[in-house]
């Protein structure tokens, strides 16, 4: 018996332009700089700019299936901002969230220490939160950096990675003393 698959609207020409491999445009939108001092708490101006950039990144979301747009703007310790959006796939588990997109962009350019990330969606009733997978992905790069959960009106809730993923597992746990005298049949 044939299964009916719902038809999806074709990609708009606007969407295709976002997927092009033009090196110049990728570099142009790859990152920006924010003027911020040291490791002090972020200024209100910086937080607003980070949220604005996450809202802009959300506009590029490729979410043909869920129709749930998410954008992220990641601030490195060097004051560079990398943005990301969610990218879905017909094979659902191959999609990637906005937070992981932004982090992967930063890491691919040599940045592995972060001050903050802002996350935006179209949900207005509550602040958008990262999924469990993104929380663990962020934790890979430390637990003491800020996560700004926002609403479309620009309001936000500040948390840390540690608050979002308490009692977490991180890279340092791999070096803890282990018991090796356990009989393992497999």
Short mmCIF file of N, CA, C and O in Angstrom, two decimals, residues 5 8 18 23 25 56 66 70 83 91 111-112 115 117 120 132 137 140 144 166 172 178 182 186:
data_model
loop_
_atom_site.label_atom_id
_atom_site.label_comp_id
_atom_site.label_asym_id
_atom_site.label_seq_id
_atom_site.Cartn_x
_atom_site.Cartn_y
_atom_site.Cartn_z
N UNK A 5 2.65 11.11 1.12
CA UNK A 5 3.58 12.04 1.75
C UNK A 5 3.08 13.44 1.45
O UNK A 5 2.82 13.76 0.29
N UNK A 8 5.42 19.52 -0.10
CA UNK A 8 6.01 20.71 0.51
C UNK A 8 6.09 21.81 -0.52
O UNK A 8 6.25 21.53 -1.72
N UNK A 18 20.48 31.57 -0.33
CA UNK A 18 21.12 31.37 0.97
C UNK A 18 21.96 30.10 0.99
O UNK A 18 22.82 29.95 1.81
N UNK A 23 31.93 32.02 -1.84
CA UNK A 23 32.87 32.21 -0.73
C UNK A 23 32.75 33.61 -0.13
O UNK A 23 32.78 33.78 1.07
N UNK A 25 30.11 35.69 0.00
CA UNK A 25 28.93 35.90 0.83
C UNK A 25 29.00 35.09 2.11
O UNK A 25 28.52 35.52 3.14
N UNK A 56 17.96 38.12 13.44
CA UNK A 56 18.29 38.18 12.01
C UNK A 56 18.65 36.79 11.48
O UNK A 56 18.24 36.40 10.40
N UNK A 66 8.98 21.56 10.32
CA UNK A 66 8.41 21.98 11.61
C UNK A 66 7.83 23.39 11.55
O UNK A 66 7.01 23.75 12.38
N UNK A 70 14.51 29.11 14.35
CA UNK A 70 15.37 29.44 15.48
C UNK A 70 16.65 30.07 14.94
O UNK A 70 17.19 29.62 13.92
N UNK A 83 26.79 33.63 13.80
CA UNK A 83 25.36 33.36 13.84
C UNK A 83 25.06 32.00 13.25
O UNK A 83 25.86 31.44 12.48
N UNK A 91 15.20 13.60 6.36
CA UNK A 91 15.55 12.56 7.34
C UNK A 91 15.72 13.30 8.66
O UNK A 91 16.79 13.80 8.97
N UNK A 111 37.81 29.31 16.94
CA UNK A 111 37.35 29.90 18.20
C UNK A 111 36.68 28.83 19.04
O UNK A 111 35.72 28.20 18.59
N UNK A 112 37.17 28.63 20.27
CA UNK A 112 36.61 27.58 21.13
C UNK A 112 36.27 28.06 22.53
O UNK A 112 35.88 27.27 23.38
N UNK A 115 31.77 33.72 25.40
CA UNK A 115 31.22 34.55 26.47
C UNK A 115 29.72 34.32 26.60
O UNK A 115 29.20 34.24 27.70
N UNK A 117 25.76 33.30 24.25
CA UNK A 117 24.98 32.98 23.07
C UNK A 117 23.57 33.50 23.31
O UNK A 117 23.05 33.42 24.43
N UNK A 120 16.90 33.00 19.56
CA UNK A 120 15.63 33.64 19.20
C UNK A 120 14.73 32.65 18.46
O UNK A 120 15.22 31.78 17.75
N UNK A 132 17.98 19.62 24.67
CA UNK A 132 18.97 18.90 25.48
C UNK A 132 20.27 18.66 24.74
O UNK A 132 21.36 18.79 25.31
N UNK A 137 25.99 20.13 23.83
CA UNK A 137 26.96 20.63 22.86
C UNK A 137 27.62 21.90 23.38
O UNK A 137 28.84 22.07 23.29
N UNK A 140 30.28 21.28 26.12
CA UNK A 140 31.60 20.86 25.65
C UNK A 140 32.60 22.01 25.74
O UNK A 140 33.80 21.79 25.92
N UNK A 144 30.43 27.81 32.33
CA UNK A 144 30.29 29.12 32.96
C UNK A 144 30.26 30.23 31.92
O UNK A 144 31.05 31.17 31.98
N UNK A 166 22.55 21.33 34.76
CA UNK A 166 23.25 21.11 36.03
C UNK A 166 23.77 19.68 36.14
O UNK A 166 23.27 18.78 35.47
N UNK A 172 36.31 17.12 30.96
CA UNK A 172 37.15 16.78 32.12
C UNK A 172 36.74 15.46 32.76
O UNK A 172 37.56 14.79 33.40
N UNK A 178 38.99 5.57 36.68
CA UNK A 178 37.98 4.58 36.30
C UNK A 178 38.30 3.23 36.93
O UNK A 178 39.45 2.91 37.21
N UNK A 182 35.97 -4.61 36.14
CA UNK A 182 34.60 -5.06 35.95
C UNK A 182 34.57 -6.05 34.80
O UNK A 182 35.09 -5.77 33.70
N UNK A 186 30.86 -8.22 26.83
CA UNK A 186 30.70 -7.71 25.47
C UNK A 186 31.97 -7.12 25.03
O UNK A 186 32.45 -6.63 24.28
#
